mmCIF file of C-alpha atoms in Angstrom:
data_model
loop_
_atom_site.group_PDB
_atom_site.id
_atom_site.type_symbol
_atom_site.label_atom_id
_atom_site.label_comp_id
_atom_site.label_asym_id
_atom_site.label_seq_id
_atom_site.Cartn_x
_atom_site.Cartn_y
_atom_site.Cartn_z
ATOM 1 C CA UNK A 1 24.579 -3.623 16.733
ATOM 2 C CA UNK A 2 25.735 -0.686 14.637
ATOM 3 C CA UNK A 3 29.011 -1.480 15.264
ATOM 4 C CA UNK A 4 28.502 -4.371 12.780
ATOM 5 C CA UNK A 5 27.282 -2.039 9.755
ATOM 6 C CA UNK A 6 29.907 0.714 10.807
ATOM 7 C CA UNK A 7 32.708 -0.020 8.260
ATOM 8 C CA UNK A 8 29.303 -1.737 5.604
ATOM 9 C CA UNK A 9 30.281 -0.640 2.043
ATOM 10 C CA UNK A 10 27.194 -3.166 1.016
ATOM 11 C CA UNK A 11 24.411 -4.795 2.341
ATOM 12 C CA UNK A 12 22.102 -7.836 1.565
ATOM 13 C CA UNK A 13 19.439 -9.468 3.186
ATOM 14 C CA UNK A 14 16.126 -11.231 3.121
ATOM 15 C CA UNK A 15 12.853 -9.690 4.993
ATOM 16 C CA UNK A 16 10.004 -10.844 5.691
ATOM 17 C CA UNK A 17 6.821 -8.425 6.880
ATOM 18 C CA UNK A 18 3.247 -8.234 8.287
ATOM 19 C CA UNK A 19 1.779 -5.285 7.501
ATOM 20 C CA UNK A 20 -1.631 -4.352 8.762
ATOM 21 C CA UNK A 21 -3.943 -1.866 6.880
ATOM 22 C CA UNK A 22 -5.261 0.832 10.092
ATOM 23 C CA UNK A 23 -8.782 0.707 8.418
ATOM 24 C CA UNK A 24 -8.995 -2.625 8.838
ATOM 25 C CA UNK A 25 -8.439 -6.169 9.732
ATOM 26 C CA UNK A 26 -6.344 -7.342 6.700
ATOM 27 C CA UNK A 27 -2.534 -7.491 6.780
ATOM 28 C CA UNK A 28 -0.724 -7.791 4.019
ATOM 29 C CA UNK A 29 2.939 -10.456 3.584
ATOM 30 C CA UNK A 30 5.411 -8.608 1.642
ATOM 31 C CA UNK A 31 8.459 -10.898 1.225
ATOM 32 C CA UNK A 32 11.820 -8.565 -0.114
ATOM 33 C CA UNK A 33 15.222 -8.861 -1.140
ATOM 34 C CA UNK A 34 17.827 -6.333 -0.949
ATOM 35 C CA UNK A 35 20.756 -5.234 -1.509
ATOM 36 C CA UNK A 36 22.398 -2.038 -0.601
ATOM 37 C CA UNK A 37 25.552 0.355 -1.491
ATOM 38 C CA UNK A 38 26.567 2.805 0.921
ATOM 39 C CA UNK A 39 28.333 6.211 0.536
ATOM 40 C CA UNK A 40 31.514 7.436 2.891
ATOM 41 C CA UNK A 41 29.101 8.961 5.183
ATOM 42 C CA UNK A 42 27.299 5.693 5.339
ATOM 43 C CA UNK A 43 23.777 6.807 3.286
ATOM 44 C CA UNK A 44 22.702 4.493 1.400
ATOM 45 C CA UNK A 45 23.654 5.561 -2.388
ATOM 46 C CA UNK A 46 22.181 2.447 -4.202
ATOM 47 C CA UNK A 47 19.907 -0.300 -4.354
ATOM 48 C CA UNK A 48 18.254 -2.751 -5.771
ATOM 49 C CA UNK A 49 14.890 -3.896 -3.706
ATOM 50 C CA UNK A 50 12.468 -6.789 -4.848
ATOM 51 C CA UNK A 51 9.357 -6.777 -3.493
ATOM 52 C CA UNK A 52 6.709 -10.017 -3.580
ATOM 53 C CA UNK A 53 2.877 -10.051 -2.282
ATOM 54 C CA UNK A 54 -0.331 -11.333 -3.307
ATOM 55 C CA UNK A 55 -1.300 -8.133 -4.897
ATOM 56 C CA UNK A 56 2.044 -7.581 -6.732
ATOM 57 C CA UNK A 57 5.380 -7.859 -7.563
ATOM 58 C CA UNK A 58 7.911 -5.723 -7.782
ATOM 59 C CA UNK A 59 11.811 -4.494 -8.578
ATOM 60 C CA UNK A 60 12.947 -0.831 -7.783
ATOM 61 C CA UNK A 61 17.046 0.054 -8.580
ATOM 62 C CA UNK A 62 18.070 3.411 -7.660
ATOM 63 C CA UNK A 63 21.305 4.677 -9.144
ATOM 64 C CA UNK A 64 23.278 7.650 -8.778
ATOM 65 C CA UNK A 65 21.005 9.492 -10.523
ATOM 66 C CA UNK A 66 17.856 7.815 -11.591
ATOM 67 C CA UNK A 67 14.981 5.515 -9.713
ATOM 68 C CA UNK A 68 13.663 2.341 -11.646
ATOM 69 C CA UNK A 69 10.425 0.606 -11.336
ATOM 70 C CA UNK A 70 9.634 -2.568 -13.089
ATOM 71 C CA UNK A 71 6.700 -3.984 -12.674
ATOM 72 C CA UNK A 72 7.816 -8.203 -12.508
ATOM 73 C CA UNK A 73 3.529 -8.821 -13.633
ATOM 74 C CA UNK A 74 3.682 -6.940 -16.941
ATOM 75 C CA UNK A 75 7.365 -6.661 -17.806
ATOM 76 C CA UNK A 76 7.196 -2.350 -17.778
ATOM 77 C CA UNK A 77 8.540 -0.033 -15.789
ATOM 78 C CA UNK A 78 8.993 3.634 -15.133
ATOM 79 C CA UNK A 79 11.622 5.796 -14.296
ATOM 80 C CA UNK A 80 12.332 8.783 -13.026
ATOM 81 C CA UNK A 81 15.539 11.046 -12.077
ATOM 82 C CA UNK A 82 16.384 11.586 -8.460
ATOM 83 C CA UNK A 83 18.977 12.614 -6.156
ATOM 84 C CA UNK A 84 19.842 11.905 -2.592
ATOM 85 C CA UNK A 85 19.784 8.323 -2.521
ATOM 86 C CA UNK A 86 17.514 5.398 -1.695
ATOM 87 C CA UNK A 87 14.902 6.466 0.645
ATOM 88 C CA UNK A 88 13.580 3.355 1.515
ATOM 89 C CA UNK A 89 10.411 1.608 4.062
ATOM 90 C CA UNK A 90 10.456 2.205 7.831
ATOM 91 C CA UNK A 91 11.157 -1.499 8.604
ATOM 92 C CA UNK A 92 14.037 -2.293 6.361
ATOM 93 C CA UNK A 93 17.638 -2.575 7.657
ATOM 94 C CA UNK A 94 18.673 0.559 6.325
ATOM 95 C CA UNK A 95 16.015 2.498 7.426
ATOM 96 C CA UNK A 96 16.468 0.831 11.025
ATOM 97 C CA UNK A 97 20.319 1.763 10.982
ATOM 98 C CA UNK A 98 19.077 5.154 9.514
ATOM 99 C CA UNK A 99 16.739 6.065 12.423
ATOM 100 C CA UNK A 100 18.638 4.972 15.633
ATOM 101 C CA UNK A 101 22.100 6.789 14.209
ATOM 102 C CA UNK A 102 19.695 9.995 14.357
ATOM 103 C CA UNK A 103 18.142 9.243 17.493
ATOM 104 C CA UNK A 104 21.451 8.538 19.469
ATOM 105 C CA UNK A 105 22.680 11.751 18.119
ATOM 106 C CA UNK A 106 19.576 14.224 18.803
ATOM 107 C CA UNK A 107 17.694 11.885 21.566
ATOM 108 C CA UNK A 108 19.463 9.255 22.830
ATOM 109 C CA UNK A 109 16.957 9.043 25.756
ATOM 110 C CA UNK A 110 14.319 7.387 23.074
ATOM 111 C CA UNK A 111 16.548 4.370 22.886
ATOM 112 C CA UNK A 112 16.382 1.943 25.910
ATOM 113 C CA UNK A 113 17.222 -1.471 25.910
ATOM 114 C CA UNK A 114 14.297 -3.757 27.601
ATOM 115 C CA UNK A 115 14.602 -7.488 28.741
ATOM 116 C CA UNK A 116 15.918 -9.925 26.906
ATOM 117 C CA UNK A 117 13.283 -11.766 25.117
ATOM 118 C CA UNK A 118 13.094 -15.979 24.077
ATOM 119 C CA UNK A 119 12.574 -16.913 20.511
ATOM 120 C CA UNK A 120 12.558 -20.611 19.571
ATOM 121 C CA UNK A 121 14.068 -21.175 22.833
ATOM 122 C CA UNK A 122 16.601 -18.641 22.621
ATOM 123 C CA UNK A 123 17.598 -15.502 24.672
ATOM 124 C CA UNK A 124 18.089 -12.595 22.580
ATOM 125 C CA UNK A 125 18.796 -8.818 23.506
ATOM 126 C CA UNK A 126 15.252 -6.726 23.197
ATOM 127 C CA UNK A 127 15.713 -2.609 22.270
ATOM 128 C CA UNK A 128 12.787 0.006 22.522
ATOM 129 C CA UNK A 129 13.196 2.728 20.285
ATOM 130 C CA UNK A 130 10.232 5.009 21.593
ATOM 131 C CA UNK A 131 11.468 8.071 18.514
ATOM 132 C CA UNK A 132 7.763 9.755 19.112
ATOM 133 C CA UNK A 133 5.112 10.471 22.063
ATOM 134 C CA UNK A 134 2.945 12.990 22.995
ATOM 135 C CA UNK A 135 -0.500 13.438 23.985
ATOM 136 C CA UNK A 136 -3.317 15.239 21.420
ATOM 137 C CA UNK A 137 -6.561 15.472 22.192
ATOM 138 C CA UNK A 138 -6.539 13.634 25.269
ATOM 139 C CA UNK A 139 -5.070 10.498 23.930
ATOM 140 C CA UNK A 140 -1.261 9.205 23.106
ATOM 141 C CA UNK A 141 0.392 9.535 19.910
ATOM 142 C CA UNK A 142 3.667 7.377 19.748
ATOM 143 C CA UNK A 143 5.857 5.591 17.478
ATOM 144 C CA UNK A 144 8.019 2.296 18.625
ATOM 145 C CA UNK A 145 10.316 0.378 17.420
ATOM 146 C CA UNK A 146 11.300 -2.893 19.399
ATOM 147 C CA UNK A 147 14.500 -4.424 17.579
ATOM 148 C CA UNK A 148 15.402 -7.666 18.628
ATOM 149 C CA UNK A 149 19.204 -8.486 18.270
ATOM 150 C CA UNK A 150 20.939 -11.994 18.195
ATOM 151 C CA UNK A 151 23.383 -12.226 21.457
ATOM 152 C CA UNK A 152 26.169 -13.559 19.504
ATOM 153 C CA UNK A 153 26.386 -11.686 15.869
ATOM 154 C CA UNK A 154 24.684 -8.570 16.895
ATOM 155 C CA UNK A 155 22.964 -8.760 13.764
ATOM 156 C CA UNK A 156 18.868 -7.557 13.902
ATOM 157 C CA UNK A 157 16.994 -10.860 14.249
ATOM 158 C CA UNK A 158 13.273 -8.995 13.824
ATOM 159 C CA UNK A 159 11.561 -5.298 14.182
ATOM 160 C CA UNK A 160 8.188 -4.200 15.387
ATOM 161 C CA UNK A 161 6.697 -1.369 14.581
ATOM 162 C CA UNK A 162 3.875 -0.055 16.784
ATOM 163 C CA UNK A 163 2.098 3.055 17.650
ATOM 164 C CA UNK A 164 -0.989 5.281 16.961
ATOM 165 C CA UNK A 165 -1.885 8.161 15.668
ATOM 166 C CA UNK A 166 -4.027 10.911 14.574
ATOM 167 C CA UNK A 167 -5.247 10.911 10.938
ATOM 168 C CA UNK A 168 -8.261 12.089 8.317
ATOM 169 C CA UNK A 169 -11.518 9.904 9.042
ATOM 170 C CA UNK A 170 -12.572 8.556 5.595
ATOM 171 C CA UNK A 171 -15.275 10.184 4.215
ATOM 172 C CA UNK A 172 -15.214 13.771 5.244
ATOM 173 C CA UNK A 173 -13.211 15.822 7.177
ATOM 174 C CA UNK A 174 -13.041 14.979 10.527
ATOM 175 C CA UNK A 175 -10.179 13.575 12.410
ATOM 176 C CA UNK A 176 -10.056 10.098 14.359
ATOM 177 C CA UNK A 177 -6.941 7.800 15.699
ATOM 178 C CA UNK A 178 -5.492 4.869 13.563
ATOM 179 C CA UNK A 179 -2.972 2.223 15.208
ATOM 180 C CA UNK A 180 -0.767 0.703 12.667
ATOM 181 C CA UNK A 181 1.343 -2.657 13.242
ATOM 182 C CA UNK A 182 4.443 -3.905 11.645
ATOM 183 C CA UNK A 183 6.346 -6.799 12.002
ATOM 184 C CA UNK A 184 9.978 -7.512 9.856
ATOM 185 C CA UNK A 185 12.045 -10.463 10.518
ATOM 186 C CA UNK A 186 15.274 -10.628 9.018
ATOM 187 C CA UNK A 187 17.558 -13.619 7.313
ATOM 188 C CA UNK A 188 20.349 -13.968 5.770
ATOM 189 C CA UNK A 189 22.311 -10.939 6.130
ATOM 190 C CA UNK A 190 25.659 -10.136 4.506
ATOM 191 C CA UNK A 191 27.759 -7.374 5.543
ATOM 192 C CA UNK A 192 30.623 -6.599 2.363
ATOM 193 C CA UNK A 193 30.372 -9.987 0.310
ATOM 194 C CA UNK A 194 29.993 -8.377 -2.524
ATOM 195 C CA UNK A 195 33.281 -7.197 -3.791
ATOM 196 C CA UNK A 196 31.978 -4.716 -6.980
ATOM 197 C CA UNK A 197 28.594 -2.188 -6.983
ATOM 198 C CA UNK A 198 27.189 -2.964 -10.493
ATOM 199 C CA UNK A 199 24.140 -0.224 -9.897
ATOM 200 C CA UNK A 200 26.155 3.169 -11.153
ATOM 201 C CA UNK A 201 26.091 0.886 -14.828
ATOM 202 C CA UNK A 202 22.640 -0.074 -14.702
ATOM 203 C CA UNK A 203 20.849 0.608 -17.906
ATOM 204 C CA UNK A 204 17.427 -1.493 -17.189
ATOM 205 C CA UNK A 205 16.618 -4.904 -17.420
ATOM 206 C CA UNK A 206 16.307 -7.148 -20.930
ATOM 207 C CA UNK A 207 12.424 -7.687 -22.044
ATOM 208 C CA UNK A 208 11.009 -4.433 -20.111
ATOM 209 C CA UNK A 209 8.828 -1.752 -21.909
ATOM 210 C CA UNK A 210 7.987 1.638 -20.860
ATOM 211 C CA UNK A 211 5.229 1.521 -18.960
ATOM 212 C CA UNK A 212 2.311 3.863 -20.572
ATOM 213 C CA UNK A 213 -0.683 5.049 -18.745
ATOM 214 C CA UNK A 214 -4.255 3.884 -20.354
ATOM 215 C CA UNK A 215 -6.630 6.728 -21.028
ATOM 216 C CA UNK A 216 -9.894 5.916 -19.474
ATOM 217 C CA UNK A 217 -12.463 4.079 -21.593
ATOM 218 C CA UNK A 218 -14.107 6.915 -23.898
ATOM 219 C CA UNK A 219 -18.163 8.085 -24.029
ATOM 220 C CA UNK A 220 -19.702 5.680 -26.272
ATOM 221 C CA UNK A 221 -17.285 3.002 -25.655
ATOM 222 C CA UNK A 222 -19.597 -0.729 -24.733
ATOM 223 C CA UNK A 223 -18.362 -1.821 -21.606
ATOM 224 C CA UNK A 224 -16.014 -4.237 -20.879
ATOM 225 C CA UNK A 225 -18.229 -7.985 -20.365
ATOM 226 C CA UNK A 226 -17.283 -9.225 -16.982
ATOM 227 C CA UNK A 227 -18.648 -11.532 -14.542
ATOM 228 C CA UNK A 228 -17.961 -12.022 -10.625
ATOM 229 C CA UNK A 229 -19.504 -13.212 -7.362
ATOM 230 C CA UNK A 230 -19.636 -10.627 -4.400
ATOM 231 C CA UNK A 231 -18.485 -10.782 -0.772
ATOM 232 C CA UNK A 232 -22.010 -11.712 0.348
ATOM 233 C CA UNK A 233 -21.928 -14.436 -2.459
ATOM 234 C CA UNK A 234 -24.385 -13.269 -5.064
ATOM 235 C CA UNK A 235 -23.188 -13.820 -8.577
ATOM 236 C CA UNK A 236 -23.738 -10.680 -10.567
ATOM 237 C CA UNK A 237 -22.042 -9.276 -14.233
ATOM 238 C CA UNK A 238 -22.020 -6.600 -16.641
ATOM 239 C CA UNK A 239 -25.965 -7.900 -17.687
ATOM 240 C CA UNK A 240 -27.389 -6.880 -14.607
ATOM 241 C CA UNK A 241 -27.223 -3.321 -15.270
ATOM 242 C CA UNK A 242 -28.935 -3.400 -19.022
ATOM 243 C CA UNK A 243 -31.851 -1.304 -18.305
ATOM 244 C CA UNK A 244 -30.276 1.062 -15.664
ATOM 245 C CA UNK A 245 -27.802 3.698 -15.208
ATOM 246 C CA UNK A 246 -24.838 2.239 -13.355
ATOM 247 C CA UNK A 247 -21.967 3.883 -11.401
ATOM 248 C CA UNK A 248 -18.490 1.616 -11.344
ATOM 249 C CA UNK A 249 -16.532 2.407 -8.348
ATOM 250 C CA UNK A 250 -13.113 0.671 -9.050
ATOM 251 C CA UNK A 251 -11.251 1.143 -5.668
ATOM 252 C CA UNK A 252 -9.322 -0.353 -2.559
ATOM 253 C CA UNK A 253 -9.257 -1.326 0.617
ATOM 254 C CA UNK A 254 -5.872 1.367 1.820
ATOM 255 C CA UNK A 255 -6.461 4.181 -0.794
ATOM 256 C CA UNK A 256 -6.658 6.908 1.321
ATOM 257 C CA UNK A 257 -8.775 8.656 -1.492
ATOM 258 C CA UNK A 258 -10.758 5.895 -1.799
ATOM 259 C CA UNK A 259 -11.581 5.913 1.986
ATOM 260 C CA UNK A 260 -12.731 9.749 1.428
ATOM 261 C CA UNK A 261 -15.160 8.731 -0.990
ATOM 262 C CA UNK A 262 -16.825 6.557 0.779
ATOM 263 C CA UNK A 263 -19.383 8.736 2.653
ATOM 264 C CA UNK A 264 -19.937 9.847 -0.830
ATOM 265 C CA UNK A 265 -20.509 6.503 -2.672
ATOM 266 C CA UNK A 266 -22.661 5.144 0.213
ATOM 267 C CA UNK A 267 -24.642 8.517 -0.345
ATOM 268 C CA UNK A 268 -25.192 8.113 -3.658
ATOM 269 C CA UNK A 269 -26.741 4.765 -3.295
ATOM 270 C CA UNK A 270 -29.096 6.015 -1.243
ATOM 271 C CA UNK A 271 -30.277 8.927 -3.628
ATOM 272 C CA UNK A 272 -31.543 6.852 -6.279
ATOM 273 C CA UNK A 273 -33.842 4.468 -6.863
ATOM 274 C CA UNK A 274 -32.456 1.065 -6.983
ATOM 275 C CA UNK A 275 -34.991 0.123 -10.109
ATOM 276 C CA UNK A 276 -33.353 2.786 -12.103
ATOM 277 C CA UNK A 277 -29.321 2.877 -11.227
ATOM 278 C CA UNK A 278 -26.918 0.106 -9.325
ATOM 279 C CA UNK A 279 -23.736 0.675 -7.807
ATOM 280 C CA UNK A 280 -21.298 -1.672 -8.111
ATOM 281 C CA UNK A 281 -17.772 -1.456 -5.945
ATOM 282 C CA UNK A 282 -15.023 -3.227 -7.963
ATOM 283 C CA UNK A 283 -12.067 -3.674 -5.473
ATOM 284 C CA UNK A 284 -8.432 -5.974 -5.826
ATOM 285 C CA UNK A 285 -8.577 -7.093 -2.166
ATOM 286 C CA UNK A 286 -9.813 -10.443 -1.054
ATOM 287 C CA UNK A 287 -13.074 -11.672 0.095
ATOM 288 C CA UNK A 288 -12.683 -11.796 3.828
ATOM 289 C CA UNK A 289 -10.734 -8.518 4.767
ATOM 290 C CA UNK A 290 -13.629 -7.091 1.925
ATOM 291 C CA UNK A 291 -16.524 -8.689 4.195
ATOM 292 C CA UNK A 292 -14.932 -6.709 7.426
ATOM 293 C CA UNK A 293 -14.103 -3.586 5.570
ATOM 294 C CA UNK A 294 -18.066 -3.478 4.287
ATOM 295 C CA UNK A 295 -19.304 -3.980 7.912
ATOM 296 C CA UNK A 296 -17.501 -1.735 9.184
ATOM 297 C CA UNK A 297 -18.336 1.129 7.072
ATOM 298 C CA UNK A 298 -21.665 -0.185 6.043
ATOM 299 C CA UNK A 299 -20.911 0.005 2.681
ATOM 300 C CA UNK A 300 -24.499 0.413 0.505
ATOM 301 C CA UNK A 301 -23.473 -1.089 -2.436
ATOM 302 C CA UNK A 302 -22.494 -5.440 -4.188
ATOM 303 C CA UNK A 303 -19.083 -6.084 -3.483
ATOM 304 C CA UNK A 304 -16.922 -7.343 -5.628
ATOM 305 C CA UNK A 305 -13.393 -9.088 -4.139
ATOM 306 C CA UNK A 306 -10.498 -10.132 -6.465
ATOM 307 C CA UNK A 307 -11.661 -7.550 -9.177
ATOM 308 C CA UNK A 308 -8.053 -6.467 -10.238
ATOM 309 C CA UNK A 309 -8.721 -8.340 -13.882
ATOM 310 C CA UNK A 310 -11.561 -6.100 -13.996
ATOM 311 C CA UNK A 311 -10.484 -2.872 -13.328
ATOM 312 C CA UNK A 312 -7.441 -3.595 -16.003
ATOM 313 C CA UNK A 313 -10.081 -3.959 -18.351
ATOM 314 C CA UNK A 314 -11.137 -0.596 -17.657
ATOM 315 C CA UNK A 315 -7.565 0.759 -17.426
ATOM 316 C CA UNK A 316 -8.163 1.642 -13.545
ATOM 317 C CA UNK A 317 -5.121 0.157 -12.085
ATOM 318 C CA UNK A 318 -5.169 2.305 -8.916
ATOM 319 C CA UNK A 319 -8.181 3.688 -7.007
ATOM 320 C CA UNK A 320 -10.405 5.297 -6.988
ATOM 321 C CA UNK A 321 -11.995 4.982 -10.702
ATOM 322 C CA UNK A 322 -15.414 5.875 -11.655
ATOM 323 C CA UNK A 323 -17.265 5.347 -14.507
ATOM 324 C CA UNK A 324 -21.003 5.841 -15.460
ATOM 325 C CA UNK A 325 -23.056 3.655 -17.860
ATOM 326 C CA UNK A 326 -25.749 4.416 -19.672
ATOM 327 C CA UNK A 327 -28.611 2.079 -19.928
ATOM 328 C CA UNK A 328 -27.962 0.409 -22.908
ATOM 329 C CA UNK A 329 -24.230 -0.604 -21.261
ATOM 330 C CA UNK A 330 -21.908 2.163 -22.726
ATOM 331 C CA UNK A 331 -19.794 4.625 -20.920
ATOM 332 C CA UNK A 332 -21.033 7.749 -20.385
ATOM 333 C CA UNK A 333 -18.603 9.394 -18.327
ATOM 334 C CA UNK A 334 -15.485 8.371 -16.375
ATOM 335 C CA UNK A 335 -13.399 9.930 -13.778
ATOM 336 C CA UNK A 336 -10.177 9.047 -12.049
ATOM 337 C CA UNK A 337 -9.148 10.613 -8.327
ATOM 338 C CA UNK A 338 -11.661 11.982 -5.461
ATOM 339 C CA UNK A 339 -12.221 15.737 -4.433
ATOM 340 C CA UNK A 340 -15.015 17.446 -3.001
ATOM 341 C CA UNK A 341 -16.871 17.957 -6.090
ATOM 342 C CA UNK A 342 -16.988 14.599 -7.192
ATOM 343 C CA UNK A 343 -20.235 13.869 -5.813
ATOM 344 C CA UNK A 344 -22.006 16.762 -7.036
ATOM 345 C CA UNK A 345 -20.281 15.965 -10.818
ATOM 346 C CA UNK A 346 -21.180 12.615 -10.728
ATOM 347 C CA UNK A 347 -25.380 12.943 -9.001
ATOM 348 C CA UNK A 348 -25.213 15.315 -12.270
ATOM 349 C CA UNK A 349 -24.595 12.776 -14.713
ATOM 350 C CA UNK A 350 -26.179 10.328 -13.635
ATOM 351 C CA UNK A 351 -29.597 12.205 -13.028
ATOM 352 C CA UNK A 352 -29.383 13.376 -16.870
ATOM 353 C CA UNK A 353 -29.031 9.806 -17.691
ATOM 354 C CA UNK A 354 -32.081 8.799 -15.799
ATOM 355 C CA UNK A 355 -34.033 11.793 -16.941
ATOM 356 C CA UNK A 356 -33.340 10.709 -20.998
ATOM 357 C CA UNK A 357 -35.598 8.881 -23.043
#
């Protein structure tokens, strides 16, 4: 198979991937497009990647010098200056050509190829790449890659990427094992049809603007009106906490910050009394991988699902966000990120709030 991308000045394809989240049940369908320019030592110098899920939409370019990011939603993008090339996703092409040139030159015992496996009713070759695996704390670590090659082009036909691993169990700081799943299938590949490599000239794309981060809503600032029902199916909106102190926790599913926090959020609830302060979690994922992720962590708190309209209201594109009300429905503090203080800064506020007149 590398023979084929050997003498590849450029590179296009089509992928399509099933990525599952290791916290939980939900995977995620990114469909891509690429296209690739490779160097004399056959890195990849340039590209130009477009990226489409139910969450988003993407385009990144990298140059010679420079990485873009537009944003295909809102028409901005950001940039940034880099060197070394386009570093890519684990299950892409290049990537894949990328990791078994360095494992046939440093371990070529971690390739091997397995038996042939039927797709649609036909044979193609199967290859294990097995690039990690050890043992830690009693239980396997390993990464694989199991590339499955068309018999007559030698072109990759699909990729899956397995294995397990030790990571940071949300909430605190204990560790526990995650396995993480990947699947890539591949169409329409093109080795050299493109006879000129317009990236070097890139200058950005007609209609984009600068993308500019929000500042988070200010003290004294009435908060954004916005109604929603929750996973469990209760309809609930900004109304229902007149009266009481309310914490927003604008956050998602695979945040790895927003898995710290919550030990801390569930904690929280339980502090105060639910006469006096609500919580109410404000995520962009959808209903169902939302009802799993709250069972399985026993969240304490309404769920909201499909909240992203929300949380742009309260300039809290990412996760986690939180913001405090006061009673009367206007912000009284906000904070972006998670750290170990952030339960003690925010039990602070809102116990002053509950403790004014």
């Amino acid at each position: 198979m590398l023979s084929k991308f050997a003498d590849a000045k450029n590179l296009q394809f089509e992928e399509i991937r099933a990525s599952k989240s290791p916290f939980n049940t939900d995977t995620t369908l990114l469909n891509s497009s690429y296209a690739f320019f490779f160097d004399e030592q056959g890195a990849i110098k340039n590209a130009d990647v477009t990226t489409r899920t139910n969450l988003y939409k993407n385009r990144v370019v990298v140059t010679d010098s420079a990485l873009y990011y537009f944003n295909l939603e809102d028409s901005t993008y950001t940039y940034k200056q880099v060197t070394g090339g386009y570093s890519g996703g684990g299950s892409d092409i290049g990537a894949l050509i990328h990791t078994l040139k360095r494992v046939l030159i440093n371990n070529p015992g971690c390739v091997s190829q397995k038996k042939d496996t039927v797709i649609h009713h036909k044979t193609y070759y199967a290859v294990l790449v097995n690039s990690f695996d050890s043992i830690i704390d009693g239980r396997r670590n390993f990464t694989n890659q199991t590339i499955v090659i068309d018999k007559k082009s030698y072109l990759p036909l699909m990729q899956l990427y397995t294995g397990s691993g030790r990571a940071g169990k949300p909430g605190g700081t204990e560790f526990t094992f995650i396995d993480f799943y990947e699947k890539s299938v591949y169409t329409n590949i093109r080795i050299n049809k493109l006879s000129k490599n317009p990236i070097p000239t890139f200058a950005g794309l007609p209609g984009f603007i600068p993308y500019l981060p929000k500042a988070l809503l200010s003290a004294g600032t009435p908060t954004p009106a916005w109604k929603r029902i929750t996973v469990e199916g209760d309809s609930v909106s900004s109304e229902n906490g007149l009266g009481k102190v309310v914490l927003l926790y604008l956050s998602g599913i695979d945040c790895p910050a927003a898995q710290a926090s919550i030990r801390m959020i569930n904690h929280i609830s339980d502090t105060f009394a639910p006469d006096r302060f609500v919580i109410f979690g404000i995520y962009s994922d959808g209903r169902k991988s939302l009802q799993t992720y709250a069972r399985k962590y026993n969240l304490h708190y309404p769920i909201i699902f499909n909240g992203q309209a929300i949380k742009m209201r309260f300039n809290a594109p990412g996760s986690p966000y939180f913001y405090i009300l006061d009673k009367t429905g206007n912000v009284a503090y906000a904070q972006t990120g998670w750290n170990p203080e952030t339960e003690k800064i925010l039990q602070e506020k809102i116990r002053d709030l509950l403790n004014a007149p």
